[in-house]
Amino acid sequence: HMPTEVDGGSPKAAIVIRDPSTIGQNLRIAHIPDRALVETGESGPLPVRAADGRRPFDVYARPWSGARGAR
């Protein structure tokens, strides 16, 4: 956490930096969408940003393999 200051005063907010490699998913429930990341639209479920700031792109992304170049 890094506190941010407004006009040189006391900290007003914190910036949270998370290491994506520490976020894992239970493989038994990996196929079930996170309800916080889905809203129902006219044509079905739509991805949305969660109230805590998580993005579906980040949550559902595969970890980087370390391979170089494009696939």
PDB file of C-alpha atoms in Angstrom:
ATOM      1  CA  HIS A   1       0.000   0.000   0.000  1.00  0.00           C
ATOM      2  CA  MET A   2       1.227   3.455  -0.860  1.00  0.00           C
ATOM      3  CA  PRO A   3      -0.495   6.391   0.838  1.00  0.00           C
ATOM      4  CA  THR A   4      -1.158   9.382  -1.357  1.00  0.00           C
ATOM      5  CA  GLU A   5      -1.062  12.940  -0.093  1.00  0.00           C
ATOM      6  CA  VAL A   6      -3.241  15.851  -1.111  1.00  0.00           C
ATOM      7  CA  ASP A   7      -1.562  19.293  -1.057  1.00  0.00           C
ATOM      8  CA  GLY A   8       1.244  17.946   1.135  1.00  0.00           C
ATOM      9  CA  GLY A   9      -1.224  17.111   3.920  1.00  0.00           C
ATOM     10  CA  SER A  10      -2.153  13.867   5.539  1.00  0.00           C
ATOM     11  CA  PRO A  11      -2.793  10.742   3.453  1.00  0.00           C
ATOM     12  CA  LYS A  12      -6.284  10.759   1.897  1.00  0.00           C
ATOM     13  CA  ALA A  13      -6.284   7.473  -0.024  1.00  0.00           C
ATOM     14  CA  ALA A  14      -4.170   4.399  -0.607  1.00  0.00           C
ATOM     15  CA  ILE A  15      -3.009   2.841  -3.855  1.00  0.00           C
ATOM     16  CA  VAL A  16      -3.127  -0.948  -3.713  1.00  0.00           C
ATOM     17  CA  ILE A  17      -0.667  -2.828  -5.903  1.00  0.00           C
ATOM     18  CA  ARG A  18      -1.330  -6.551  -6.185  1.00  0.00           C
ATOM     19  CA  ASP A  19       0.972  -9.205  -7.595  1.00  0.00           C
ATOM     20  CA  PRO A  20      -1.131 -11.029 -10.225  1.00  0.00           C
ATOM     21  CA  SER A  21       0.922 -14.202  -9.812  1.00  0.00           C
ATOM     22  CA  THR A  22      -0.411 -14.620  -6.263  1.00  0.00           C
ATOM     23  CA  ILE A  23      -4.024 -14.705  -7.454  1.00  0.00           C
ATOM     24  CA  GLY A  24      -5.148 -18.233  -8.103  1.00  0.00           C
ATOM     25  CA  GLN A  25      -8.414 -19.966  -8.803  1.00  0.00           C
ATOM     26  CA  ASN A  26      -9.800 -23.220  -7.463  1.00  0.00           C
ATOM     27  CA  LEU A  27      -9.935 -25.517 -10.506  1.00  0.00           C
ATOM     28  CA  ARG A  28     -13.052 -27.284  -9.193  1.00  0.00           C
ATOM     29  CA  ILE A  29     -15.099 -24.095  -9.522  1.00  0.00           C
ATOM     30  CA  ALA A  30     -13.180 -22.376 -12.346  1.00  0.00           C
ATOM     31  CA  HIS A  31     -16.064 -22.829 -14.796  1.00  0.00           C
ATOM     32  CA  ILE A  32     -18.527 -20.915 -12.561  1.00  0.00           C
ATOM     33  CA  PRO A  33     -18.539 -17.148 -13.257  1.00  0.00           C
ATOM     34  CA  ASP A  34     -17.922 -14.770 -10.366  1.00  0.00           C
ATOM     35  CA  ARG A  35     -21.295 -13.060  -9.712  1.00  0.00           C
ATOM     36  CA  ALA A  36     -19.531  -9.813  -8.827  1.00  0.00           C
ATOM     37  CA  LEU A  37     -18.142  -9.682 -12.386  1.00  0.00           C
ATOM     38  CA  VAL A  38     -21.378 -10.391 -14.289  1.00  0.00           C
ATOM     39  CA  GLU A  39     -24.602  -8.489 -14.884  1.00  0.00           C
ATOM     40  CA  THR A  40     -27.604  -9.721 -16.831  1.00  0.00           C
ATOM     41  CA  GLY A  41     -28.274  -7.840 -20.047  1.00  0.00           C
ATOM     42  CA  GLU A  42     -30.995  -8.226 -22.677  1.00  0.00           C
ATOM     43  CA  SER A  43     -28.935 -10.782 -24.592  1.00  0.00           C
ATOM     44  CA  GLY A  44     -27.512 -12.623 -21.570  1.00  0.00           C
ATOM     45  CA  PRO A  45     -24.706 -12.181 -19.034  1.00  0.00           C
ATOM     46  CA  LEU A  46     -22.275  -9.296 -19.556  1.00  0.00           C
ATOM     47  CA  PRO A  47     -18.864  -8.788 -17.926  1.00  0.00           C
ATOM     48  CA  VAL A  48     -18.605  -5.776 -15.600  1.00  0.00           C
ATOM     49  CA  ARG A  49     -16.021  -4.326 -13.229  1.00  0.00           C
ATOM     50  CA  ALA A  50     -16.618  -5.526  -9.650  1.00  0.00           C
ATOM     51  CA  ALA A  51     -17.354  -3.089  -6.826  1.00  0.00           C
ATOM     52  CA  ASP A  52     -13.843  -3.712  -5.438  1.00  0.00           C
ATOM     53  CA  GLY A  53     -12.257  -2.734  -8.783  1.00  0.00           C
ATOM     54  CA  ARG A  54     -11.475  -6.204 -10.142  1.00  0.00           C
ATOM     55  CA  ARG A  55     -11.747  -6.492 -13.928  1.00  0.00           C
ATOM     56  CA  PRO A  56     -13.023  -9.663 -15.629  1.00  0.00           C
ATOM     57  CA  PHE A  57     -10.023  -9.502 -17.989  1.00  0.00           C
ATOM     58  CA  ASP A  58      -7.617  -9.759 -15.054  1.00  0.00           C
ATOM     59  CA  VAL A  59      -9.587 -12.294 -13.016  1.00  0.00           C
ATOM     60  CA  TYR A  60     -10.135 -14.750 -15.864  1.00  0.00           C
ATOM     61  CA  ALA A  61      -6.762 -14.330 -17.599  1.00  0.00           C
ATOM     62  CA  ARG A  62      -4.378 -17.244 -17.719  1.00  0.00           C
ATOM     63  CA  PRO A  63      -1.047 -16.711 -15.986  1.00  0.00           C
ATOM     64  CA  TRP A  64       1.805 -15.701 -18.267  1.00  0.00           C
ATOM     65  CA  SER A  65       3.814 -18.743 -19.356  1.00  0.00           C
ATOM     66  CA  GLY A  66       7.078 -16.851 -19.705  1.00  0.00           C
ATOM     67  CA  ALA A  67       7.278 -17.724 -23.413  1.00  0.00           C
ATOM     68  CA  ARG A  68       8.696 -15.033 -25.677  1.00  0.00           C
ATOM     69  CA  GLY A  69       6.939 -13.723 -28.760  1.00  0.00           C
ATOM     70  CA  ALA A  70       3.392 -13.900 -30.027  1.00  0.00           C
ATOM     71  CA  ARG A  71       1.458 -17.125 -30.263  1.00  0.00           C
TER      72      ARG A  71
END
